[in-house]
mmCIF file of C-alpha atoms and ligand atoms in Angstrom:
data_model
loop_
_atom_site.group_PDB
_atom_site.id
_atom_site.type_symbol
_atom_site.label_atom_id
_atom_site.label_comp_id
_atom_site.label_asym_id
_atom_site.label_seq_id
_atom_site.Cartn_x
_atom_site.Cartn_y
_atom_site.Cartn_z
ATOM 1 C CA MET A 395 0.257 0.242 0.462
ATOM 2 C CA ALA A 396 2.932 2.169 0.666
ATOM 3 C CA ARG A 397 4.247 1.551 -2.495
ATOM 4 C CA SER A 398 1.968 2.584 -4.299
ATOM 5 C CA ASN A 399 1.854 5.750 -2.536
ATOM 6 C CA PRO A 400 4.900 7.978 -2.647
ATOM 7 C CA GLY A 401 2.485 10.593 -0.629
ATOM 8 C CA LEU A 402 1.490 7.888 1.925
ATOM 9 C CA LEU A 403 4.882 6.662 2.804
ATOM 10 C CA LEU A 404 6.770 10.013 3.317
ATOM 11 C CA GLY A 405 3.822 10.943 5.683
ATOM 12 C CA LEU A 406 4.730 7.710 7.474
ATOM 13 C CA LEU A 407 8.609 8.204 7.770
ATOM 14 C CA LEU A 408 7.681 11.917 8.805
ATOM 15 C CA LEU A 409 5.848 10.720 11.233
ATOM 16 C CA ARG A 410 7.542 8.100 12.408
ATOM 17 C CA LEU A 411 10.863 10.997 13.095
ATOM 18 C CA ASN A 412 8.479 12.519 15.700
ATOM 19 C CA TRP A 413 6.847 8.880 17.512
ATOM 20 C CA CYS A 414 7.800 5.078 17.014
ATOM 21 C CA LEU A 415 4.895 2.839 16.774
ATOM 22 C CA GLY A 416 4.884 -0.651 17.031
ATOM 23 C CA VAL A 417 5.147 -2.604 14.165
ATOM 24 C CA ASP A 418 4.515 -6.572 13.890
ATOM 25 C CA GLY A 419 5.640 -7.548 10.692
ATOM 26 C CA GLY A 420 4.703 -5.118 7.665
ATOM 27 C CA GLY A 421 2.676 -3.017 9.772
ATOM 28 C CA ALA A 422 -0.163 -5.406 10.936
ATOM 29 C CA GLU A 423 -0.962 -5.227 14.660
ATOM 30 C CA GLU A 424 -4.044 -6.962 14.966
ATOM 31 C CA GLY A 425 -4.312 -10.546 15.944
ATOM 32 C CA GLY A 426 -6.820 -13.485 15.845
ATOM 33 C CA GLY A 427 -8.735 -12.786 19.447
ATOM 34 C CA VAL A 428 -8.031 -16.542 20.803
ATOM 35 C CA PHE A 429 -6.309 -16.142 24.214
ATOM 36 C CA PRO A 430 -4.376 -17.094 26.624
ATOM 37 C CA VAL A 431 -1.872 -13.710 25.620
ATOM 38 C CA VAL A 432 0.880 -12.442 27.314
ATOM 39 C CA VAL A 433 2.576 -9.914 26.776
ATOM 40 C CA SER A 434 5.722 -8.334 28.793
ATOM 41 C CA THR A 435 7.196 -4.727 28.726
ATOM 42 C CA TRP A 436 10.940 -5.316 27.010
ATOM 43 C CA PRO A 437 11.900 -9.070 25.480
ATOM 44 C CA PHE A 438 11.731 -10.645 28.467
ATOM 45 C CA ARG A 439 11.233 -14.452 26.820
ATOM 46 C CA GLU A 440 11.720 -15.607 30.017
ATOM 47 C CA ALA A 441 8.908 -13.807 32.183
ATOM 48 C CA VAL A 442 6.875 -14.152 29.505
ATOM 49 C CA ARG A 443 7.377 -18.294 29.261
ATOM 50 C CA ALA A 444 7.064 -18.597 32.418
ATOM 51 C CA ALA A 445 3.301 -16.834 32.543
ATOM 52 C CA TRP A 446 2.224 -18.958 29.336
ATOM 53 C CA ASP A 447 3.079 -22.221 30.900
ATOM 54 C CA VAL A 448 0.751 -21.052 33.899
ATOM 55 C CA VAL A 449 -2.446 -19.302 31.259
ATOM 56 C CA LYS A 450 -1.461 -21.750 28.868
ATOM 57 C CA THR A 451 -4.286 -24.998 29.223
ATOM 58 C CA GLY A 452 -6.030 -22.377 31.223
ATOM 59 C CA GLY A 453 -8.718 -24.560 34.453
ATOM 60 C CA ALA A 454 -8.675 -23.416 37.425
ATOM 61 C CA GLY A 455 -4.696 -23.050 38.040
ATOM 62 C CA GLY A 456 -4.245 -20.608 35.494
ATOM 63 C CA SER A 457 -5.741 -16.936 35.974
ATOM 64 C CA ALA A 458 -4.636 -14.597 34.424
ATOM 65 C CA VAL A 459 -3.461 -13.233 37.989
ATOM 66 C CA ASP A 460 -1.348 -16.364 38.837
ATOM 67 C CA ALA A 461 -0.689 -15.790 35.865
ATOM 68 C CA VAL A 462 1.549 -13.087 36.179
ATOM 69 C CA VAL A 463 2.983 -13.550 39.419
ATOM 70 C CA ALA A 464 5.178 -16.050 37.424
ATOM 71 C CA GLY A 465 5.382 -13.925 34.863
ATOM 72 C CA CYS A 466 7.112 -11.109 37.392
ATOM 73 C CA SER A 467 8.955 -13.405 39.468
ATOM 74 C CA ALA A 468 11.059 -15.152 37.003
ATOM 75 C CA CYS A 469 12.389 -11.770 36.198
ATOM 76 C CA GLU A 470 12.709 -10.891 40.417
ATOM 77 C CA GLU A 471 14.716 -14.345 39.836
ATOM 78 C CA LEU A 472 16.814 -13.508 36.956
ATOM 79 C CA ARG A 473 17.135 -10.094 37.862
ATOM 80 C CA CYS A 474 16.047 -9.125 34.751
ATOM 81 C CA ASP A 475 18.220 -6.245 33.089
ATOM 82 C CA GLY A 476 19.255 -5.818 36.633
ATOM 83 C CA THR A 477 16.052 -3.656 36.907
ATOM 84 C CA VAL A 478 14.063 -6.061 38.110
ATOM 85 C CA GLY A 479 14.353 -7.962 42.100
ATOM 86 C CA PRO A 480 16.771 -7.669 44.096
ATOM 87 C CA GLY A 481 20.798 -7.082 43.621
ATOM 88 C CA GLY A 482 20.800 -3.488 41.012
ATOM 89 C CA SER A 483 19.796 -0.281 41.372
ATOM 90 C CA PRO A 484 21.192 1.162 44.338
ATOM 91 C CA ASP A 485 19.809 4.131 45.755
ATOM 92 C CA GLU A 486 22.181 6.643 47.131
ATOM 93 C CA ASP A 487 22.982 5.135 50.207
ATOM 94 C CA GLY A 488 23.607 1.909 48.230
ATOM 95 C CA GLU A 489 19.727 0.172 49.195
ATOM 96 C CA THR A 490 18.375 -1.645 46.406
ATOM 97 C CA THR A 491 13.904 -1.073 47.836
ATOM 98 C CA LEU A 492 11.523 -2.633 45.563
ATOM 99 C CA ASP A 493 8.457 -1.530 43.982
ATOM 100 C CA ALA A 494 6.313 -4.131 42.670
ATOM 101 C CA LEU A 495 1.453 -3.693 42.063
ATOM 102 C CA ILE A 496 -0.706 -5.908 40.952
ATOM 103 C CA MET A 497 -4.387 -5.642 39.021
ATOM 104 C CA ASN A 498 -6.918 -7.398 39.104
ATOM 105 C CA GLY A 499 -9.025 -6.755 35.530
ATOM 106 C CA LYS A 500 -11.645 -8.343 36.818
ATOM 107 C CA THR A 501 -12.481 -7.331 40.460
ATOM 108 C CA MET A 502 -10.210 -4.555 39.857
ATOM 109 C CA GLU A 503 -8.478 -5.089 43.270
ATOM 110 C CA ILE A 504 -5.409 -4.412 43.336
ATOM 111 C CA GLY A 505 -2.313 -4.546 45.592
ATOM 112 C CA ALA A 506 0.940 -2.746 45.892
ATOM 113 C CA VAL A 507 5.168 -2.270 47.550
ATOM 114 C CA ALA A 508 6.672 0.866 47.093
ATOM 115 C CA ALA A 509 10.395 0.764 48.477
ATOM 116 C CA MET A 510 9.492 -2.093 49.813
ATOM 117 C CA ARG A 511 13.330 -3.058 51.972
ATOM 118 C CA TYR A 512 15.355 -6.525 52.988
ATOM 119 C CA VAL A 513 11.862 -8.824 50.600
ATOM 120 C CA LYS A 514 13.232 -9.779 46.891
ATOM 121 C CA ASP A 515 9.556 -11.372 45.625
ATOM 122 C CA ALA A 516 8.242 -7.921 45.990
ATOM 123 C CA ILE A 517 5.148 -9.319 42.745
ATOM 124 C CA MET A 518 4.191 -11.827 45.465
ATOM 125 C CA ALA A 519 4.422 -9.511 48.192
ATOM 126 C CA ALA A 520 1.889 -7.133 46.729
ATOM 127 C CA LYS A 521 -0.786 -9.815 45.443
ATOM 128 C CA LEU A 522 -0.368 -10.709 49.529
ATOM 129 C CA VAL A 523 -1.237 -7.173 49.140
ATOM 130 C CA MET A 524 -4.187 -7.527 47.120
ATOM 131 C CA GLU A 525 -5.765 -11.050 48.723
ATOM 132 C CA HIS A 526 -5.010 -10.730 52.383
ATOM 133 C CA THR A 527 -5.965 -6.711 53.491
ATOM 134 C CA GLY A 528 -8.637 -3.469 52.198
ATOM 135 C CA HIS A 529 -5.764 -2.055 51.772
ATOM 136 C CA THR A 530 -4.117 -0.949 48.235
ATOM 137 C CA LEU A 531 -0.402 0.174 48.251
ATOM 138 C CA LEU A 532 1.883 -0.318 51.924
ATOM 139 C CA VAL A 533 5.019 1.566 52.019
ATOM 140 C CA GLY A 534 8.701 0.745 53.132
ATOM 141 C CA GLU A 535 9.598 -0.958 56.222
ATOM 142 C CA LYS A 536 6.444 -1.537 56.871
ATOM 143 C CA ALA A 537 5.924 -3.245 53.889
ATOM 144 C CA THR A 538 7.874 -5.616 54.285
ATOM 145 C CA SER A 539 7.306 -6.568 58.122
ATOM 146 C CA PHE A 540 4.310 -7.541 56.106
ATOM 147 C CA ALA A 541 5.429 -9.354 53.742
ATOM 148 C CA ILE A 542 7.694 -11.784 56.412
ATOM 149 C CA SER A 543 4.729 -11.882 58.623
ATOM 150 C CA MET A 544 2.418 -12.727 55.652
ATOM 151 C CA GLY A 545 5.217 -15.557 54.849
ATOM 152 C CA LEU A 546 7.609 -14.184 52.570
ATOM 153 C CA ALA A 547 11.580 -14.752 53.115
ATOM 154 C CA GLY A 548 13.353 -12.292 55.008
ATOM 155 C CA PRO A 549 15.087 -10.020 55.702
ATOM 156 C CA THR A 550 17.199 -10.783 53.157
ATOM 157 C CA ASN A 551 20.542 -7.938 51.810
ATOM 158 C CA LEU A 552 18.869 -6.616 48.766
ATOM 159 C CA SER A 553 22.005 -5.614 47.403
ATOM 160 C CA SER A 554 24.815 -7.182 45.152
ATOM 161 C CA PRO A 555 28.002 -6.941 44.741
ATOM 162 C CA GLU A 556 27.424 -5.422 41.168
ATOM 163 C CA SER A 557 25.433 -3.201 42.940
ATOM 164 C CA ILE A 558 27.407 -2.204 45.428
ATOM 165 C CA GLU A 559 30.377 -1.035 43.110
ATOM 166 C CA LYS A 560 28.019 0.762 40.897
ATOM 167 C CA TRP A 561 27.291 3.046 44.318
ATOM 168 C CA SER A 562 30.726 2.960 44.654
ATOM 169 C CA ASN A 563 31.720 4.296 41.449
ATOM 170 C CA TRP A 564 28.400 7.047 41.489
ATOM 171 C CA ARG A 565 30.545 8.475 45.083
ATOM 172 C CA GLN A 566 33.739 8.552 43.874
ATOM 173 C CA ASN A 567 31.889 10.578 40.861
ATOM 174 C CA ASN A 568 30.596 13.068 42.882
ATOM 175 C CA CYS A 569 27.465 11.336 43.791
ATOM 176 C CA GLN A 570 27.172 12.549 39.508
ATOM 177 C CA PRO A 571 24.791 12.558 37.776
ATOM 178 C CA ASN A 572 21.348 12.898 40.491
ATOM 179 C CA PHE A 573 18.172 13.380 40.967
ATOM 180 C CA TRP A 574 18.582 16.899 42.742
ATOM 181 C CA LYS A 575 18.066 20.719 41.688
ATOM 182 C CA ASN A 576 18.671 24.115 42.866
ATOM 183 C CA VAL A 577 19.498 22.559 45.798
ATOM 184 C CA ALA A 578 23.431 23.790 47.199
ATOM 185 C CA PRO A 579 26.554 22.502 47.142
ATOM 186 C CA ALA A 580 26.411 20.750 43.835
ATOM 187 C CA GLY A 581 28.679 18.600 42.053
ATOM 188 C CA ASN A 582 29.322 16.497 45.318
ATOM 189 C CA CYS A 583 27.708 14.614 47.827
ATOM 190 C CA GLY A 584 25.605 16.758 50.142
ATOM 191 C CA PRO A 585 23.651 17.106 52.563
ATOM 192 C CA TYR A 586 21.753 19.042 50.045
ATOM 193 C CA HIS A 587 19.659 21.893 51.333
ATOM 194 C CA PRO A 588 17.348 24.310 49.016
ATOM 195 C CA ILE A 589 18.582 27.253 47.428
ATOM 196 C CA ASN A 590 16.168 29.519 44.994
ATOM 197 C CA ILE A 591 16.830 33.212 43.733
ATOM 198 C CA PRO A 592 15.765 35.837 45.600
ATOM 199 C CA LYS A 593 13.722 37.860 44.031
ATOM 200 C CA ASP A 594 13.321 39.991 46.527
ATOM 201 C CA PRO A 595 15.029 41.331 50.275
ATOM 202 C CA VAL A 596 12.368 39.345 51.809
ATOM 203 C CA LYS A 597 12.832 36.112 49.896
ATOM 204 C CA SER A 598 16.952 36.823 50.359
ATOM 205 C CA ALA A 599 15.805 37.368 54.821
ATOM 206 C CA VAL A 600 14.125 34.044 54.550
ATOM 207 C CA TRP A 601 17.440 32.373 52.644
ATOM 208 C CA GLU A 602 19.357 34.091 55.338
ATOM 209 C CA ASN A 603 18.104 32.599 57.507
ATOM 210 C CA GLN A 604 18.289 29.319 56.781
ATOM 211 C CA GLY A 605 21.915 29.562 55.827
ATOM 212 C CA ILE A 606 22.675 29.979 52.508
ATOM 213 C CA THR A 607 24.928 32.388 52.236
ATOM 214 C CA CYS A 608 25.446 35.576 49.620
ATOM 215 C CA GLN A 609 28.718 33.440 49.307
ATOM 216 C CA GLU A 610 26.656 29.897 48.275
ATOM 217 C CA TRP A 611 24.275 31.767 46.336
ATOM 218 C CA LEU A 612 27.325 33.053 44.137
ATOM 219 C CA GLU A 613 29.484 29.317 43.517
ATOM 220 C CA ASN A 614 26.381 27.857 42.666
ATOM 221 C CA ASP A 615 25.623 30.234 39.815
ATOM 222 C CA ASN A 616 25.038 28.296 36.830
ATOM 223 C CA LEU A 617 23.015 25.177 38.957
ATOM 224 C CA LEU A 618 20.671 27.591 40.383
ATOM 225 C CA GLU A 619 18.681 26.450 37.302
ATOM 226 C CA PRO A 620 17.350 22.424 37.233
ATOM 227 C CA THR A 621 20.396 20.775 35.351
ATOM 228 C CA ASN A 622 18.158 17.151 34.313
ATOM 229 C CA SER A 623 21.644 16.050 34.483
ATOM 230 C CA HIS A 624 18.770 12.717 35.157
ATOM 231 C CA PHE A 625 17.587 12.615 31.792
ATOM 232 C CA ASN A 626 21.050 11.546 30.275
ATOM 233 C CA SER A 627 22.020 8.716 32.436
ATOM 234 C CA VAL A 628 17.511 7.078 31.866
ATOM 235 C CA ASN A 629 18.053 4.320 29.711
ATOM 236 C CA ARG A 630 16.938 0.812 29.215
ATOM 237 C CA HIS A 631 20.423 -0.873 31.952
ATOM 238 C CA ASN A 632 19.288 1.973 35.205
ATOM 239 C CA HIS A 633 15.702 2.820 34.888
ATOM 240 C CA ASP A 634 13.042 0.503 33.573
ATOM 241 C CA THR A 635 10.321 -2.670 34.701
ATOM 242 C CA ILE A 636 8.551 -5.216 33.983
ATOM 243 C CA SER A 637 4.847 -4.560 33.357
ATOM 244 C CA MET A 638 2.858 -7.934 31.709
ATOM 245 C CA ALA A 639 -0.406 -7.838 31.011
ATOM 246 C CA VAL A 640 -2.206 -11.105 30.782
ATOM 247 C CA ILE A 641 -5.813 -12.207 28.986
ATOM 248 C CA ASP A 642 -6.503 -15.628 30.651
ATOM 249 C CA LYS A 643 -8.850 -18.169 28.561
ATOM 250 C CA MET A 644 -11.948 -17.186 30.603
ATOM 251 C CA GLY A 645 -11.676 -13.697 29.090
ATOM 252 C CA HIS A 646 -10.361 -12.251 32.352
ATOM 253 C CA VAL A 647 -7.425 -9.434 32.286
ATOM 254 C CA ALA A 648 -4.851 -9.127 35.284
ATOM 255 C CA VAL A 649 -1.218 -6.177 35.089
ATOM 256 C CA GLY A 650 1.924 -5.942 36.837
ATOM 257 C CA THR A 651 4.864 -4.461 37.152
ATOM 258 C CA SER A 652 7.838 -5.412 39.331
ATOM 259 C CA THR A 653 10.999 -3.936 39.245
ATOM 260 C CA ASN A 654 13.854 -1.486 41.674
ATOM 261 C CA GLY A 655 13.075 1.410 40.352
ATOM 262 C CA ALA A 656 15.743 4.088 39.847
ATOM 263 C CA THR A 657 19.383 4.347 39.976
ATOM 264 C CA PHE A 658 20.422 6.583 42.496
ATOM 265 C CA LYS A 659 17.263 7.637 42.903
ATOM 266 C CA ILE A 660 17.107 9.583 46.805
ATOM 267 C CA PRO A 661 16.035 6.963 49.274
ATOM 268 C CA GLY A 662 12.250 6.743 49.540
ATOM 269 C CA ARG A 663 11.395 8.126 46.033
ATOM 270 C CA VAL A 664 9.183 6.121 44.724
ATOM 271 C CA GLY A 665 8.573 6.154 40.712
ATOM 272 C CA ASP A 666 5.729 4.894 38.424
ATOM 273 C CA GLY A 667 6.510 0.717 38.881
ATOM 274 C CA PRO A 668 3.480 0.502 41.892
ATOM 275 C CA ILE A 669 0.865 3.595 40.216
ATOM 276 C CA PRO A 670 -1.808 1.839 38.990
ATOM 277 C CA GLY A 671 -2.698 3.352 35.591
ATOM 278 C CA SER A 672 0.168 4.761 35.844
ATOM 279 C CA SER A 673 2.744 1.393 35.035
ATOM 280 C CA ALA A 674 -0.454 -0.855 34.190
ATOM 281 C CA TYR A 675 -3.774 -0.588 34.165
ATOM 282 C CA GLY A 676 -6.330 -4.189 32.446
ATOM 283 C CA ASP A 677 -10.041 -3.959 32.849
ATOM 284 C CA ASP A 678 -11.996 -7.216 31.948
ATOM 285 C CA GLU A 679 -14.494 -4.715 29.303
ATOM 286 C CA VAL A 680 -11.525 -3.582 27.603
ATOM 287 C CA GLY A 681 -7.706 -4.401 27.904
ATOM 288 C CA ALA A 682 -4.458 -3.701 29.670
ATOM 289 C CA CYS A 683 -1.700 -1.078 29.241
ATOM 290 C CA GLY A 684 2.172 -1.155 30.610
ATOM 291 C CA ALA A 685 4.700 1.262 30.676
ATOM 292 C CA THR A 686 7.767 1.217 31.219
ATOM 293 C CA GLY A 687 9.729 4.799 31.050
ATOM 294 C CA ASP A 688 11.208 7.384 33.352
ATOM 295 C CA GLY A 689 8.388 7.085 36.051
ATOM 296 C CA ASP A 690 9.094 10.192 37.488
ATOM 297 C CA ILE A 691 7.429 11.560 34.756
ATOM 298 C CA MET A 692 5.213 8.732 34.167
ATOM 299 C CA MET A 693 3.351 8.738 37.287
ATOM 300 C CA ARG A 694 2.375 12.582 36.300
ATOM 301 C CA PHE A 695 0.007 11.428 33.115
ATOM 302 C CA LEU A 696 -1.424 8.540 34.616
ATOM 303 C CA PRO A 697 -0.667 6.934 30.421
ATOM 304 C CA CYS A 698 -1.523 3.251 31.361
ATOM 305 C CA TYR A 699 -5.186 4.266 32.560
ATOM 306 C CA GLN A 700 -5.497 7.087 29.754
ATOM 307 C CA VAL A 701 -4.482 4.396 27.188
ATOM 308 C CA VAL A 702 -6.856 2.167 28.524
ATOM 309 C CA GLU A 703 -9.775 4.484 28.716
ATOM 310 C CA SER A 704 -9.245 5.326 24.977
ATOM 311 C CA MET A 705 -9.464 1.652 23.978
ATOM 312 C CA ARG A 706 -12.749 2.047 26.344
ATOM 313 C CA LEU A 707 -13.814 5.166 23.831
ATOM 314 C CA GLY A 708 -13.701 3.313 20.475
ATOM 315 C CA MET A 709 -9.406 3.695 19.932
ATOM 316 C CA GLU A 710 -7.843 0.717 18.383
ATOM 317 C CA PRO A 711 -4.544 0.363 20.691
ATOM 318 C CA ARG A 712 -1.883 1.169 18.707
ATOM 319 C CA ASP A 713 -4.180 4.909 18.247
ATOM 320 C CA ALA A 714 -4.488 4.820 21.988
ATOM 321 C CA ALA A 715 -0.462 4.199 23.474
ATOM 322 C CA VAL A 716 0.552 6.974 20.893
ATOM 323 C CA ASP A 717 -2.201 9.544 22.189
ATOM 324 C CA ALA A 718 -0.434 8.387 25.056
ATOM 325 C CA ILE A 719 3.356 8.954 24.294
ATOM 326 C CA SER A 720 2.052 12.211 22.701
ATOM 327 C CA ARG A 721 0.381 14.038 26.085
ATOM 328 C CA ILE A 722 3.877 13.221 27.696
ATOM 329 C CA ALA A 723 5.944 14.289 25.098
ATOM 330 C CA ARG A 724 3.877 17.613 24.755
ATOM 331 C CA LYS A 725 4.887 18.826 28.224
ATOM 332 C CA TYR A 726 8.257 17.015 28.487
ATOM 333 C CA PRO A 727 9.968 16.960 25.139
ATOM 334 C CA ASP A 728 12.792 14.736 26.470
ATOM 335 C CA PHE A 729 11.097 12.344 28.302
ATOM 336 C CA VAL A 730 12.371 8.624 27.666
ATOM 337 C CA GLY A 731 9.507 6.409 27.633
ATOM 338 C CA ALA A 732 7.179 3.925 26.339
ATOM 339 C CA VAL A 733 3.505 2.140 26.878
ATOM 340 C CA PHE A 734 2.225 -1.517 25.059
ATOM 341 C CA ALA A 735 -1.269 -2.081 24.999
ATOM 342 C CA LEU A 736 -3.297 -4.130 24.638
ATOM 343 C CA ASN A 737 -7.240 -5.198 23.882
ATOM 344 C CA LYS A 738 -9.797 -7.543 24.413
ATOM 345 C CA LYS A 739 -9.464 -9.333 20.999
ATOM 346 C CA GLY A 740 -5.909 -10.108 21.198
ATOM 347 C CA VAL A 741 -4.606 -6.791 19.389
ATOM 348 C CA HIS A 742 -1.615 -5.773 20.848
ATOM 349 C CA ALA A 743 0.863 -2.010 19.993
ATOM 350 C CA GLY A 744 3.289 0.024 21.425
ATOM 351 C CA ALA A 745 4.094 3.511 21.394
ATOM 352 C CA CYS A 746 7.898 5.111 22.702
ATOM 353 C CA HIS A 747 9.415 8.155 22.744
ATOM 354 C CA GLY A 748 13.693 9.166 23.165
ATOM 355 C CA TRP A 749 15.019 4.951 22.974
ATOM 356 C CA THR A 750 13.940 2.148 20.645
ATOM 357 C CA PHE A 751 11.518 0.511 22.865
ATOM 358 C CA GLN A 752 10.756 -3.948 22.453
ATOM 359 C CA TYR A 753 8.053 -5.472 23.851
ATOM 360 C CA SER A 754 7.345 -9.313 23.799
ATOM 361 C CA VAL A 755 3.932 -11.325 23.723
ATOM 362 C CA ARG A 756 2.433 -14.836 23.259
ATOM 363 C CA ASN A 757 -0.074 -15.731 22.085
ATOM 364 C CA SER A 758 -1.565 -19.608 20.888
ATOM 365 C CA SER A 759 -0.348 -19.035 16.897
ATOM 366 C CA MET A 760 3.176 -18.393 18.162
ATOM 367 C CA LEU A 761 5.670 -21.478 18.895
ATOM 368 C CA ASP A 762 7.445 -19.275 21.517
ATOM 369 C CA VAL A 763 7.479 -15.284 22.588
ATOM 370 C CA GLU A 764 7.248 -13.592 19.545
ATOM 371 C CA VAL A 765 9.277 -9.682 20.291
ATOM 372 C CA ILE A 766 8.148 -6.633 18.266
ATOM 373 C CA THR A 767 11.432 -3.857 18.506
ATOM 374 C CA VAL A 768 9.741 -0.357 18.543
ATOM 375 C CA THR A 769 12.130 1.954 17.017
ATOM 376 C CA PRO A 770 12.380 5.778 16.855
HETATM 377 C C1 NAG B 212 -1.079 -13.363 17.857
HETATM 378 O O1 NAG B 212 -0.423 -12.400 17.490
HETATM 379 C C2 NAG B 212 0.500 -11.484 15.919
HETATM 380 C C3 NAG B 212 1.101 -10.494 15.936
HETATM 381 O O2 NAG B 212 2.015 -10.339 16.867
HETATM 382 C C4 NAG B 212 -1.471 -12.581 15.020
HETATM 383 O O3 NAG B 212 -0.843 -12.242 14.390
HETATM 384 C C5 NAG B 212 -1.914 -13.157 15.916
HETATM 385 O O4 NAG B 212 -3.237 -13.590 14.468
HETATM 386 C C6 NAG B 212 -2.175 -13.661 16.952
HETATM 387 N N1 NAG B 212 -2.875 -14.614 17.106
HETATM 388 C C7 NAG B 212 -3.721 -14.594 18.660
HETATM 389 C C8 NAG B 212 -4.627 -15.998 18.560
HETATM 390 O O5 NAG B 212 -4.733 -13.622 18.450
HETATM 391 C C1 NAG B 213 25.202 -6.879 51.532
HETATM 392 O O1 NAG B 213 26.119 -7.474 50.523
HETATM 393 C C2 NAG B 213 26.152 -6.589 49.882
HETATM 394 C C3 NAG B 213 27.287 -7.211 48.593
HETATM 395 O O2 NAG B 213 27.443 -8.470 48.493
HETATM 396 C C4 NAG B 213 27.686 -6.317 50.903
HETATM 397 O O3 NAG B 213 28.655 -5.433 50.485
HETATM 398 C C5 NAG B 213 26.966 -5.585 51.994
HETATM 399 O O4 NAG B 213 28.355 -5.775 52.836
HETATM 400 C C6 NAG B 213 26.106 -6.714 52.600
HETATM 401 N N1 NAG B 213 24.902 -6.113 54.136
HETATM 402 C C7 NAG B 213 25.154 -6.135 54.770
HETATM 403 C C8 NAG B 213 24.684 -5.400 56.104
HETATM 404 O O5 NAG B 213 24.307 -7.726 55.097
#
């Protein structure tokens, strides 16, 4: 079609300069509508296989929720890319903490843990929150206590020789890059205090009260603007997530995520991983979405909620995915991120911004997992 229409081809090329569109095969992202189907961010083949093994036969044990747990657990054990499970993404103190979420698209129940310490089974902890509490999200050391009290292993050291080495190198590099902005002192490891441009004498007096001297203002003049240095450090190996969607034989949808967050994050930071509607969302009536990327930005837009709601209003998965990403890119042209969309017909598509994205699919007409590349 494009070959016989140079205008359309040019249009597509121009579109691709700005946006990356998920295309599998010759541009047809149509699925046959036969369940089950498993979709995951990135080429996490083992995780998709683990989920597929749970749902392929159906039956009591083959629920979408169980498949998501199996898939994300596989990634945690394999420490996919070093960004899922223990042993990766040290924070400023060198510690690894975990975020995870699971959502049942039949009941809209959600369980999540955030900044969880000392327990490696993040997705299982999220499932325990969903199935054994009336809550949705538990955080920090209290999430740890909950998980251990419910039978998960711990306390466990979540560091690895690799994460400790990465952290030591970063310390030696004066803790650069980092996620701070508008702070002094610049260019070293802190502790930091806030600085702003004093616009009037009253404010200047306030800053003086806080013990910030004029000398510090002057010395840090070049850093008074947000440096955004962390944007440059966001890439596939320091900042991403497994986000998985499953539709089981009964047509039930479940989604889940697991991640150890952003490398050198400020302790206490929670990313998009455990935020419903941001990293993942699913509804039996519509379909599902998974997201990955700069979670600090993405969680401001709830891109997966957007994708699912757009599909509910009739958008095709590809259009819904592109729309969700474009809403973010309009406000943050430098953000790095991606989503996949999956509707109830089994049609899947992806869209991304700022990097090349890949997602993995297994459905009943595939002999094994297929990885789809979404190129910038
Ligand atoms: C599986 O996905 C492929 C596209 O990746 C599609 O062509 C095929 O029809 C799908 N099969 C089913 C059963 O949905
Ligand atoms: C945790 O493990 C790391 C790396 O294996 C090690 O350097 C660190 O000392 C350990 N922490 C504790 C409290 O045992």
